[in-house]
Amino acid sequence: MPQKKQYLQESLDKAIGAVNSNKLSISKAATEYGVPRTTISDHVNGKYDNHLNGPSKMLTDEEETSLINYVKYMAERGFPLTRRMLKAFVISIIEKSGRSTLFNMEKGPSNKWVNKLLNRHLELSEKLPEQQDKARRRMSNVTVVDQYFKLLVDTVDTLGLTNKPNQIFNCDESGFSGKKKKSFKDGVPDNWLYGSSESGYMDTELFENWFDKVFIPFCGTRRPVLLIFDNHDSHISIDLIEKAKANNIHIIGLPPHTTHLLQPLDVAIFGPLKEKVNQLSVTTIGKAKFPALLRYLHVHMLG
């Protein structure tokens, strides 16, 4: 009897993994692994989530240690991970392993799983999210700003970059209004990297594409290099961290909700650029014409 129970559990785990990884439908998984369809459905939909044993069924001990090290690495550099980012890291680890898993590969592990992980690693702490305006007021204080500049100065000193400004970089992004849903690639200069997303906002794929094809090839050959950018979900992934380490590129994140004060490109580049756009009174120009306009502004008005 114990052998039969173990066999059934293994079959159930494989069936759930096949469904969650979109390899099989529930019906086909039930037929292939000899497990009742309703049982697979209940597990996939989280009905028995409280019976799962937590991280050990999703990550190996080595993978869990790596995950915690990633979390600490990012926190030390001004990138405290949200739950969403943590779940994305877990998905990335599982995808690299190539094996099936019990959780949904689109949503990642449940909050219950994350709670168990945090309970296993009490050195990690969690803060509740705040509304942006309230958070900006709270974060825009002398203590937060001083802590950031201490981190920046210490990092620059440790890397030996105090007198090497050509090895320190800052990147940023910004949005421009425009409701016309037309192609907006026309007018993009040949030496610009072009990319787009379904949402119209920066996402992890776009940022990694920029990091691979623009930043790494054109940041020079001298190392180490320091890159400063906003603390945002779309900027962080395990692949990006590993590529940065492999290329001796060190990263620092601006404190959350402080970019209106501390992001140099916000203050010195995008602010003046948007002001020039407004001065031109181009309210009827949509995305289709925007690259040509941006190029004109960059060349003739911002130098």
PDB file of C-alpha atoms in Angstrom:
ATOM      1  CA  MET A   1       0.000   0.000   0.000  1.00  0.00           C
ATOM      2  CA  PRO A   2       2.743   2.597   0.782  1.00  0.00           C
ATOM      3  CA  GLN A   3       4.334   1.898  -2.600  1.00  0.00           C
ATOM      4  CA  LYS A   4       0.998   2.494  -4.365  1.00  0.00           C
ATOM      5  CA  LYS A   5       0.475   5.766  -2.486  1.00  0.00           C
ATOM      6  CA  GLN A   6       3.981   6.943  -3.394  1.00  0.00           C
ATOM      7  CA  TYR A   7       3.414   6.030  -7.022  1.00  0.00           C
ATOM      8  CA  LEU A   8       0.111   7.904  -7.101  1.00  0.00           C
ATOM      9  CA  GLN A   9       1.676  11.000  -5.528  1.00  0.00           C
ATOM     10  CA  GLU A  10       4.500  10.972  -8.051  1.00  0.00           C
ATOM     11  CA  SER A  11       1.995  10.589 -10.877  1.00  0.00           C
ATOM     12  CA  LEU A  12      -0.110  13.428  -9.456  1.00  0.00           C
ATOM     13  CA  ASP A  13       2.939  15.691  -9.197  1.00  0.00           C
ATOM     14  CA  LYS A  14       3.910  14.946 -12.798  1.00  0.00           C
ATOM     15  CA  ALA A  15       0.352  15.518 -14.009  1.00  0.00           C
ATOM     16  CA  ILE A  16       0.102  18.869 -12.202  1.00  0.00           C
ATOM     17  CA  GLY A  17       3.498  19.909 -13.522  1.00  0.00           C
ATOM     18  CA  ALA A  18       2.547  19.010 -17.084  1.00  0.00           C
ATOM     19  CA  VAL A  19      -0.641  21.082 -16.868  1.00  0.00           C
ATOM     20  CA  ASN A  20       1.007  24.094 -15.195  1.00  0.00           C
ATOM     21  CA  SER A  21       3.781  24.135 -17.782  1.00  0.00           C
ATOM     22  CA  ASN A  22       1.151  24.009 -20.569  1.00  0.00           C
ATOM     23  CA  LYS A  23       2.478  20.707 -21.905  1.00  0.00           C
ATOM     24  CA  LEU A  24      -0.796  18.842 -21.448  1.00  0.00           C
ATOM     25  CA  SER A  25      -4.437  19.673 -20.877  1.00  0.00           C
ATOM     26  CA  ILE A  26      -6.041  18.431 -17.660  1.00  0.00           C
ATOM     27  CA  SER A  27      -7.892  15.684 -19.540  1.00  0.00           C
ATOM     28  CA  LYS A  28      -4.770  14.463 -21.358  1.00  0.00           C
ATOM     29  CA  ALA A  29      -2.703  14.581 -18.155  1.00  0.00           C
ATOM     30  CA  ALA A  30      -5.355  12.526 -16.378  1.00  0.00           C
ATOM     31  CA  THR A  31      -5.233   9.893 -19.116  1.00  0.00           C
ATOM     32  CA  GLU A  32      -1.420   9.797 -19.361  1.00  0.00           C
ATOM     33  CA  TYR A  33      -0.683   9.617 -15.635  1.00  0.00           C
ATOM     34  CA  GLY A  34      -3.741   7.687 -14.472  1.00  0.00           C
ATOM     35  CA  VAL A  35      -4.929  10.403 -12.069  1.00  0.00           C
ATOM     36  CA  PRO A  36      -8.579  11.540 -11.807  1.00  0.00           C
ATOM     37  CA  ARG A  37      -9.230  14.686 -13.833  1.00  0.00           C
ATOM     38  CA  THR A  38     -11.048  16.374 -10.928  1.00  0.00           C
ATOM     39  CA  THR A  39      -8.077  15.727  -8.623  1.00  0.00           C
ATOM     40  CA  ILE A  40      -5.679  17.382 -11.058  1.00  0.00           C
ATOM     41  CA  SER A  41      -8.102  20.273 -11.561  1.00  0.00           C
ATOM     42  CA  ASP A  42      -8.461  20.836  -7.816  1.00  0.00           C
ATOM     43  CA  HIS A  43      -4.685  20.975  -7.313  1.00  0.00           C
ATOM     44  CA  VAL A  44      -4.071  23.205 -10.328  1.00  0.00           C
ATOM     45  CA  ASN A  45      -6.737  25.634  -9.111  1.00  0.00           C
ATOM     46  CA  GLY A  46      -5.261  25.781  -5.622  1.00  0.00           C
ATOM     47  CA  LYS A  47      -7.952  23.865  -3.720  1.00  0.00           C
ATOM     48  CA  TYR A  48      -5.301  21.833  -1.930  1.00  0.00           C
ATOM     49  CA  ASP A  49      -2.697  24.579  -1.742  1.00  0.00           C
ATOM     50  CA  ASN A  50      -2.507  24.296   2.028  1.00  0.00           C
ATOM     51  CA  HIS A  51      -1.374  20.678   1.693  1.00  0.00           C
ATOM     52  CA  LEU A  52       1.741  21.550  -0.266  1.00  0.00           C
ATOM     53  CA  ASN A  53       5.034  21.443   1.568  1.00  0.00           C
ATOM     54  CA  GLY A  54       6.262  24.823   0.400  1.00  0.00           C
ATOM     55  CA  PRO A  55       9.617  25.718  -1.167  1.00  0.00           C
ATOM     56  CA  SER A  56      11.110  22.207  -1.056  1.00  0.00           C
ATOM     57  CA  LYS A  57       8.668  21.017  -3.754  1.00  0.00           C
ATOM     58  CA  MET A  58       9.420  23.916  -6.069  1.00  0.00           C
ATOM     59  CA  LEU A  59      13.089  24.685  -5.547  1.00  0.00           C
ATOM     60  CA  THR A  60      16.040  22.555  -4.604  1.00  0.00           C
ATOM     61  CA  ASP A  61      18.062  23.617  -1.549  1.00  0.00           C
ATOM     62  CA  GLU A  62      20.709  25.045  -3.866  1.00  0.00           C
ATOM     63  CA  GLU A  63      18.127  26.994  -5.878  1.00  0.00           C
ATOM     64  CA  GLU A  64      16.497  28.364  -2.745  1.00  0.00           C
ATOM     65  CA  THR A  65      19.896  29.518  -1.468  1.00  0.00           C
ATOM     66  CA  SER A  66      20.550  31.211  -4.817  1.00  0.00           C
ATOM     67  CA  LEU A  67      17.145  32.908  -4.667  1.00  0.00           C
ATOM     68  CA  ILE A  68      17.833  34.304  -1.198  1.00  0.00           C
ATOM     69  CA  ASN A  69      21.272  35.487  -2.332  1.00  0.00           C
ATOM     70  CA  TYR A  70      19.660  37.302  -5.284  1.00  0.00           C
ATOM     71  CA  VAL A  71      17.205  38.995  -2.913  1.00  0.00           C
ATOM     72  CA  LYS A  72      20.025  40.132  -0.614  1.00  0.00           C
ATOM     73  CA  TYR A  73      22.201  41.218  -3.530  1.00  0.00           C
ATOM     74  CA  MET A  74      19.448  43.449  -4.880  1.00  0.00           C
ATOM     75  CA  ALA A  75      18.485  44.876  -1.481  1.00  0.00           C
ATOM     76  CA  GLU A  76      22.089  45.890  -0.797  1.00  0.00           C
ATOM     77  CA  ARG A  77      22.098  47.829  -4.071  1.00  0.00           C
ATOM     78  CA  GLY A  78      18.878  49.713  -3.545  1.00  0.00           C
ATOM     79  CA  PHE A  79      16.517  47.234  -5.220  1.00  0.00           C
ATOM     80  CA  PRO A  80      14.301  45.711  -2.514  1.00  0.00           C
ATOM     81  CA  LEU A  81      12.166  43.127  -4.303  1.00  0.00           C
ATOM     82  CA  THR A  82       8.392  43.198  -4.302  1.00  0.00           C
ATOM     83  CA  ARG A  83       6.425  39.955  -4.078  1.00  0.00           C
ATOM     84  CA  ARG A  84       5.774  40.161  -7.790  1.00  0.00           C
ATOM     85  CA  MET A  85       9.486  40.422  -8.522  1.00  0.00           C
ATOM     86  CA  LEU A  86      10.271  37.572  -6.125  1.00  0.00           C
ATOM     87  CA  LYS A  87       7.736  35.344  -7.895  1.00  0.00           C
ATOM     88  CA  ALA A  88       9.239  36.304 -11.258  1.00  0.00           C
ATOM     89  CA  PHE A  89      12.665  35.238  -9.953  1.00  0.00           C
ATOM     90  CA  VAL A  90      11.235  31.858  -8.916  1.00  0.00           C
ATOM     91  CA  ILE A  91       9.684  31.383 -12.374  1.00  0.00           C
ATOM     92  CA  SER A  92      13.026  32.226 -13.974  1.00  0.00           C
ATOM     93  CA  ILE A  93      14.835  29.649 -11.836  1.00  0.00           C
ATOM     94  CA  ILE A  94      12.320  26.933 -12.719  1.00  0.00           C
ATOM     95  CA  GLU A  95      12.465  27.810 -16.435  1.00  0.00           C
ATOM     96  CA  LYS A  96      16.251  27.459 -16.404  1.00  0.00           C
ATOM     97  CA  SER A  97      16.010  24.077 -14.677  1.00  0.00           C
ATOM     98  CA  GLY A  98      13.793  22.773 -17.485  1.00  0.00           C
ATOM     99  CA  ARG A  99      11.698  20.657 -15.125  1.00  0.00           C
ATOM    100  CA  SER A 100       7.980  20.589 -14.401  1.00  0.00           C
ATOM    101  CA  THR A 101       6.607  22.344 -11.348  1.00  0.00           C
ATOM    102  CA  LEU A 102       3.479  22.334  -9.200  1.00  0.00           C
ATOM    103  CA  PHE A 103       2.701  26.043  -9.603  1.00  0.00           C
ATOM    104  CA  ASN A 104       1.295  28.036 -12.491  1.00  0.00           C
ATOM    105  CA  MET A 105       4.199  29.242 -14.652  1.00  0.00           C
ATOM    106  CA  GLU A 106       2.376  32.446 -15.588  1.00  0.00           C
ATOM    107  CA  LYS A 107       1.444  33.551 -12.076  1.00  0.00           C
ATOM    108  CA  GLY A 108       4.271  31.952 -10.135  1.00  0.00           C
ATOM    109  CA  PRO A 109       4.057  30.592  -6.589  1.00  0.00           C
ATOM    110  CA  SER A 110       1.165  31.518  -4.318  1.00  0.00           C
ATOM    111  CA  ASN A 111       1.368  34.100  -1.532  1.00  0.00           C
ATOM    112  CA  LYS A 112       1.173  31.207   0.904  1.00  0.00           C
ATOM    113  CA  TRP A 113       4.343  29.775  -0.623  1.00  0.00           C
ATOM    114  CA  VAL A 114       6.069  33.146  -0.331  1.00  0.00           C
ATOM    115  CA  ASN A 115       5.004  33.407   3.314  1.00  0.00           C
ATOM    116  CA  LYS A 116       6.563  30.019   4.018  1.00  0.00           C
ATOM    117  CA  LEU A 117       9.758  31.101   2.284  1.00  0.00           C
ATOM    118  CA  LEU A 118       9.949  34.289   4.382  1.00  0.00           C
ATOM    119  CA  ASN A 119       9.326  32.267   7.548  1.00  0.00           C
ATOM    120  CA  ARG A 120      12.245  30.051   6.599  1.00  0.00           C
ATOM    121  CA  HIS A 121      14.510  33.099   6.176  1.00  0.00           C
ATOM    122  CA  LEU A 122      13.826  35.507   9.003  1.00  0.00           C
ATOM    123  CA  GLU A 123      16.711  37.715   7.874  1.00  0.00           C
ATOM    124  CA  LEU A 124      14.338  38.978   5.181  1.00  0.00           C
ATOM    125  CA  SER A 125      11.593  41.465   6.027  1.00  0.00           C
ATOM    126  CA  GLU A 126       8.599  42.779   4.117  1.00  0.00           C
ATOM    127  CA  LYS A 127       6.991  46.215   3.948  1.00  0.00           C
ATOM    128  CA  LEU A 128       3.463  47.020   2.846  1.00  0.00           C
ATOM    129  CA  PRO A 129       3.076  49.105  -0.355  1.00  0.00           C
ATOM    130  CA  GLU A 130       1.986  52.742  -0.127  1.00  0.00           C
ATOM    131  CA  GLN A 131       0.140  55.114  -2.411  1.00  0.00           C
ATOM    132  CA  GLN A 132       2.597  56.910  -4.675  1.00  0.00           C
ATOM    133  CA  ASP A 133       1.954  60.485  -3.500  1.00  0.00           C
ATOM    134  CA  LYS A 134       2.126  59.491   0.157  1.00  0.00           C
ATOM    135  CA  ALA A 135       5.239  57.414  -0.452  1.00  0.00           C
ATOM    136  CA  ARG A 136       6.919  60.266  -2.316  1.00  0.00           C
ATOM    137  CA  ARG A 137       6.316  62.633   0.585  1.00  0.00           C
ATOM    138  CA  ARG A 138       7.645  60.080   3.047  1.00  0.00           C
ATOM    139  CA  MET A 139      10.704  59.149   0.993  1.00  0.00           C
ATOM    140  CA  SER A 140      11.631  62.707   0.023  1.00  0.00           C
ATOM    141  CA  ASN A 141      13.489  63.449   3.227  1.00  0.00           C
ATOM    142  CA  VAL A 142      17.057  64.162   4.245  1.00  0.00           C
ATOM    143  CA  THR A 143      17.634  60.722   5.791  1.00  0.00           C
ATOM    144  CA  VAL A 144      16.655  58.779   2.663  1.00  0.00           C
ATOM    145  CA  VAL A 145      18.648  61.083   0.385  1.00  0.00           C
ATOM    146  CA  ASP A 146      21.703  60.899   2.663  1.00  0.00           C
ATOM    147  CA  GLN A 147      21.516  57.090   2.758  1.00  0.00           C
ATOM    148  CA  TYR A 148      21.404  56.931  -1.025  1.00  0.00           C
ATOM    149  CA  PHE A 149      24.397  59.212  -1.480  1.00  0.00           C
ATOM    150  CA  LYS A 150      26.322  57.264   1.169  1.00  0.00           C
ATOM    151  CA  LEU A 151      25.649  54.070  -0.797  1.00  0.00           C
ATOM    152  CA  LEU A 152      26.698  55.822  -4.003  1.00  0.00           C
ATOM    153  CA  VAL A 153      29.906  57.267  -2.519  1.00  0.00           C
ATOM    154  CA  ASP A 154      30.839  53.977  -0.839  1.00  0.00           C
ATOM    155  CA  THR A 155      30.244  52.050  -4.059  1.00  0.00           C
ATOM    156  CA  VAL A 156      32.209  54.483  -6.207  1.00  0.00           C
ATOM    157  CA  ASP A 157      35.066  54.380  -3.684  1.00  0.00           C
ATOM    158  CA  THR A 158      35.041  50.576  -3.409  1.00  0.00           C
ATOM    159  CA  LEU A 159      35.114  50.184  -7.191  1.00  0.00           C
ATOM    160  CA  GLY A 160      37.921  52.731  -7.519  1.00  0.00           C
ATOM    161  CA  LEU A 161      35.848  55.024  -9.728  1.00  0.00           C
ATOM    162  CA  THR A 162      36.236  58.281  -7.799  1.00  0.00           C
ATOM    163  CA  ASN A 163      38.255  59.882 -10.601  1.00  0.00           C
ATOM    164  CA  LYS A 164      36.778  57.830 -13.450  1.00  0.00           C
ATOM    165  CA  PRO A 165      33.455  59.446 -14.352  1.00  0.00           C
ATOM    166  CA  ASN A 166      33.573  57.844 -17.816  1.00  0.00           C
ATOM    167  CA  GLN A 167      32.887  54.501 -16.111  1.00  0.00           C
ATOM    168  CA  ILE A 168      29.765  55.702 -14.269  1.00  0.00           C
ATOM    169  CA  PHE A 169      26.452  55.694 -16.155  1.00  0.00           C
ATOM    170  CA  ASN A 170      22.819  56.577 -15.556  1.00  0.00           C
ATOM    171  CA  CYS A 171      19.818  55.358 -17.564  1.00  0.00           C
ATOM    172  CA  ASP A 172      16.176  56.372 -17.467  1.00  0.00           C
ATOM    173  CA  GLU A 173      12.920  56.148 -19.401  1.00  0.00           C
ATOM    174  CA  SER A 174       9.967  58.435 -19.904  1.00  0.00           C
ATOM    175  CA  GLY A 175       6.574  58.446 -21.565  1.00  0.00           C
ATOM    176  CA  PHE A 176       5.038  60.949 -23.953  1.00  0.00           C
ATOM    177  CA  SER A 177       1.351  61.436 -24.616  1.00  0.00           C
ATOM    178  CA  GLY A 178      -0.135  60.207 -27.869  1.00  0.00           C
ATOM    179  CA  LYS A 179      -3.314  58.227 -28.454  1.00  0.00           C
ATOM    180  CA  LYS A 180      -3.033  57.322 -32.143  1.00  0.00           C
ATOM    181  CA  LYS A 181      -2.632  53.566 -32.573  1.00  0.00           C
ATOM    182  CA  LYS A 182      -0.501  53.636 -35.722  1.00  0.00           C
ATOM    183  CA  SER A 183       2.936  52.422 -36.573  1.00  0.00           C
ATOM    184  CA  PHE A 184       5.487  54.646 -34.897  1.00  0.00           C
ATOM    185  CA  LYS A 185       8.698  53.184 -36.314  1.00  0.00           C
ATOM    186  CA  ASP A 186       8.890  55.577 -39.249  1.00  0.00           C
ATOM    187  CA  GLY A 187      11.562  58.182 -38.709  1.00  0.00           C
ATOM    188  CA  VAL A 188      13.583  56.166 -36.205  1.00  0.00           C
ATOM    189  CA  PRO A 189      17.277  56.799 -37.039  1.00  0.00           C
ATOM    190  CA  ASP A 190      19.252  53.746 -38.154  1.00  0.00           C
ATOM    191  CA  ASN A 191      21.614  54.018 -35.198  1.00  0.00           C
ATOM    192  CA  TRP A 192      18.783  53.913 -32.623  1.00  0.00           C
ATOM    193  CA  LEU A 193      17.554  50.690 -31.089  1.00  0.00           C
ATOM    194  CA  TYR A 194      13.844  50.251 -31.715  1.00  0.00           C
ATOM    195  CA  GLY A 195      11.533  48.109 -29.628  1.00  0.00           C
ATOM    196  CA  SER A 196       7.910  48.042 -28.509  1.00  0.00           C
ATOM    197  CA  SER A 197       5.634  46.306 -26.023  1.00  0.00           C
ATOM    198  CA  GLU A 198       1.939  45.469 -26.042  1.00  0.00           C
ATOM    199  CA  SER A 199       1.269  47.748 -23.071  1.00  0.00           C
ATOM    200  CA  GLY A 200       3.273  50.653 -24.425  1.00  0.00           C
ATOM    201  CA  TYR A 201       5.385  50.678 -21.272  1.00  0.00           C
ATOM    202  CA  MET A 202       8.875  49.435 -20.519  1.00  0.00           C
ATOM    203  CA  ASP A 203       8.990  45.750 -19.643  1.00  0.00           C
ATOM    204  CA  THR A 204      11.736  43.310 -18.677  1.00  0.00           C
ATOM    205  CA  GLU A 205      12.257  42.084 -22.250  1.00  0.00           C
ATOM    206  CA  LEU A 206      12.738  45.620 -23.600  1.00  0.00           C
ATOM    207  CA  PHE A 207      15.114  46.591 -20.798  1.00  0.00           C
ATOM    208  CA  GLU A 208      17.216  43.450 -21.235  1.00  0.00           C
ATOM    209  CA  ASN A 209      17.293  44.102 -24.995  1.00  0.00           C
ATOM    210  CA  TRP A 210      18.622  47.613 -24.349  1.00  0.00           C
ATOM    211  CA  PHE A 211      21.133  46.285 -21.804  1.00  0.00           C
ATOM    212  CA  ASP A 212      22.439  43.620 -24.238  1.00  0.00           C
ATOM    213  CA  LYS A 213      22.469  45.586 -27.492  1.00  0.00           C
ATOM    214  CA  VAL A 214      23.177  49.138 -26.360  1.00  0.00           C
ATOM    215  CA  PHE A 215      24.679  49.408 -22.923  1.00  0.00           C
ATOM    216  CA  ILE A 216      27.137  46.503 -22.854  1.00  0.00           C
ATOM    217  CA  PRO A 217      28.550  47.126 -26.373  1.00  0.00           C
ATOM    218  CA  PHE A 218      28.827  50.909 -25.970  1.00  0.00           C
ATOM    219  CA  CYS A 219      29.785  51.487 -22.320  1.00  0.00           C
ATOM    220  CA  GLY A 220      33.450  51.097 -23.207  1.00  0.00           C
ATOM    221  CA  THR A 221      36.018  48.418 -22.477  1.00  0.00           C
ATOM    222  CA  ARG A 222      37.270  49.679 -19.125  1.00  0.00           C
ATOM    223  CA  ARG A 223      36.018  47.897 -16.038  1.00  0.00           C
ATOM    224  CA  PRO A 224      34.471  47.977 -13.537  1.00  0.00           C
ATOM    225  CA  VAL A 225      31.434  49.969 -14.678  1.00  0.00           C
ATOM    226  CA  LEU A 226      28.691  51.403 -12.473  1.00  0.00           C
ATOM    227  CA  LEU A 227      25.128  51.773 -13.788  1.00  0.00           C
ATOM    228  CA  ILE A 228      22.503  53.738 -11.841  1.00  0.00           C
ATOM    229  CA  PHE A 229      18.813  53.431 -12.643  1.00  0.00           C
ATOM    230  CA  ASP A 230      15.309  53.490 -11.211  1.00  0.00           C
ATOM    231  CA  ASN A 231      14.074  50.869  -8.816  1.00  0.00           C
ATOM    232  CA  HIS A 232      11.341  49.371 -10.979  1.00  0.00           C
ATOM    233  CA  ASP A 233      10.075  45.841 -11.612  1.00  0.00           C
ATOM    234  CA  SER A 234      10.683  46.125 -15.344  1.00  0.00           C
ATOM    235  CA  HIS A 235      14.419  46.667 -14.850  1.00  0.00           C
ATOM    236  CA  ILE A 236      15.260  43.598 -12.810  1.00  0.00           C
ATOM    237  CA  SER A 237      15.604  39.949 -13.723  1.00  0.00           C
ATOM    238  CA  ILE A 238      17.949  37.117 -12.833  1.00  0.00           C
ATOM    239  CA  ASP A 239      19.308  37.088 -16.398  1.00  0.00           C
ATOM    240  CA  LEU A 240      20.149  40.780 -16.199  1.00  0.00           C
ATOM    241  CA  ILE A 241      21.903  40.361 -12.844  1.00  0.00           C
ATOM    242  CA  GLU A 242      23.983  37.468 -14.162  1.00  0.00           C
ATOM    243  CA  LYS A 243      24.907  39.379 -17.334  1.00  0.00           C
ATOM    244  CA  ALA A 244      25.912  42.386 -15.258  1.00  0.00           C
ATOM    245  CA  LYS A 245      28.128  40.244 -13.024  1.00  0.00           C
ATOM    246  CA  ALA A 246      29.668  38.480 -16.022  1.00  0.00           C
ATOM    247  CA  ASN A 247      30.583  41.853 -17.564  1.00  0.00           C
ATOM    248  CA  ASN A 248      31.844  43.422 -14.309  1.00  0.00           C
ATOM    249  CA  ILE A 249      28.969  45.899 -14.364  1.00  0.00           C
ATOM    250  CA  HIS A 250      27.750  47.002 -10.938  1.00  0.00           C
ATOM    251  CA  ILE A 251      24.278  48.407 -10.404  1.00  0.00           C
ATOM    252  CA  ILE A 252      22.686  50.783  -7.915  1.00  0.00           C
ATOM    253  CA  GLY A 253      18.999  51.614  -7.652  1.00  0.00           C
ATOM    254  CA  LEU A 254      17.580  55.008  -6.830  1.00  0.00           C
ATOM    255  CA  PRO A 255      15.385  54.874  -3.707  1.00  0.00           C
ATOM    256  CA  PRO A 256      11.712  54.178  -4.495  1.00  0.00           C
ATOM    257  CA  HIS A 257       9.541  57.288  -5.018  1.00  0.00           C
ATOM    258  CA  THR A 258      12.515  59.680  -5.198  1.00  0.00           C
ATOM    259  CA  THR A 259      13.235  59.839  -8.931  1.00  0.00           C
ATOM    260  CA  HIS A 260      11.573  63.259  -9.202  1.00  0.00           C
ATOM    261  CA  LEU A 261      14.464  64.497  -7.040  1.00  0.00           C
ATOM    262  CA  LEU A 262      17.383  62.121  -7.603  1.00  0.00           C
ATOM    263  CA  GLN A 263      17.111  60.859 -11.187  1.00  0.00           C
ATOM    264  CA  PRO A 264      19.535  63.047 -13.202  1.00  0.00           C
ATOM    265  CA  LEU A 265      17.913  62.272 -16.541  1.00  0.00           C
ATOM    266  CA  ASP A 266      14.470  63.196 -15.222  1.00  0.00           C
ATOM    267  CA  VAL A 267      15.718  66.597 -14.109  1.00  0.00           C
ATOM    268  CA  ALA A 268      18.282  67.439 -16.815  1.00  0.00           C
ATOM    269  CA  ILE A 269      17.073  65.653 -19.964  1.00  0.00           C
ATOM    270  CA  PHE A 270      13.461  64.518 -20.035  1.00  0.00           C
ATOM    271  CA  GLY A 271      12.159  67.588 -18.240  1.00  0.00           C
ATOM    272  CA  PRO A 272      13.656  70.061 -20.750  1.00  0.00           C
ATOM    273  CA  LEU A 273      12.754  67.735 -23.647  1.00  0.00           C
ATOM    274  CA  LYS A 274       9.085  67.633 -22.687  1.00  0.00           C
ATOM    275  CA  GLU A 275       9.099  71.386 -22.241  1.00  0.00           C
ATOM    276  CA  LYS A 276      10.383  71.795 -25.815  1.00  0.00           C
ATOM    277  CA  VAL A 277       7.667  69.452 -27.072  1.00  0.00           C
ATOM    278  CA  ASN A 278       5.031  71.564 -25.351  1.00  0.00           C
ATOM    279  CA  GLN A 279       6.501  74.758 -26.803  1.00  0.00           C
ATOM    280  CA  LEU A 280       6.076  73.382 -30.301  1.00  0.00           C
ATOM    281  CA  SER A 281       2.348  72.927 -29.666  1.00  0.00           C
ATOM    282  CA  VAL A 282       2.324  69.535 -31.362  1.00  0.00           C
ATOM    283  CA  THR A 283      -0.920  68.360 -29.841  1.00  0.00           C
ATOM    284  CA  THR A 284      -1.992  66.629 -33.066  1.00  0.00           C
ATOM    285  CA  ILE A 285       1.214  64.654 -33.556  1.00  0.00           C
ATOM    286  CA  GLY A 286       0.743  60.989 -32.734  1.00  0.00           C
ATOM    287  CA  LYS A 287       3.168  58.146 -32.279  1.00  0.00           C
ATOM    288  CA  ALA A 288       3.611  57.689 -36.023  1.00  0.00           C
ATOM    289  CA  LYS A 289       5.415  61.036 -36.262  1.00  0.00           C
ATOM    290  CA  PHE A 290       7.001  61.065 -32.848  1.00  0.00           C
ATOM    291  CA  PRO A 291      10.412  59.485 -33.687  1.00  0.00           C
ATOM    292  CA  ALA A 292      11.103  62.182 -36.297  1.00  0.00           C
ATOM    293  CA  LEU A 293      10.096  64.883 -33.800  1.00  0.00           C
ATOM    294  CA  LEU A 294      12.256  63.384 -31.092  1.00  0.00           C
ATOM    295  CA  ARG A 295      15.218  63.227 -33.429  1.00  0.00           C
ATOM    296  CA  TYR A 296      14.742  66.894 -34.392  1.00  0.00           C
ATOM    297  CA  LEU A 297      14.556  67.967 -30.746  1.00  0.00           C
ATOM    298  CA  HIS A 298      17.596  65.921 -29.822  1.00  0.00           C
ATOM    299  CA  VAL A 299      19.750  67.292 -32.627  1.00  0.00           C
ATOM    300  CA  HIS A 300      18.600  70.930 -32.837  1.00  0.00           C
ATOM    301  CA  MET A 301      17.332  71.867 -29.395  1.00  0.00           C
ATOM    302  CA  LEU A 302      19.145  69.722 -26.834  1.00  0.00           C
ATOM    303  CA  GLY A 303      22.430  69.344 -28.648  1.00  0.00           C
TER     304      GLY A 303
END
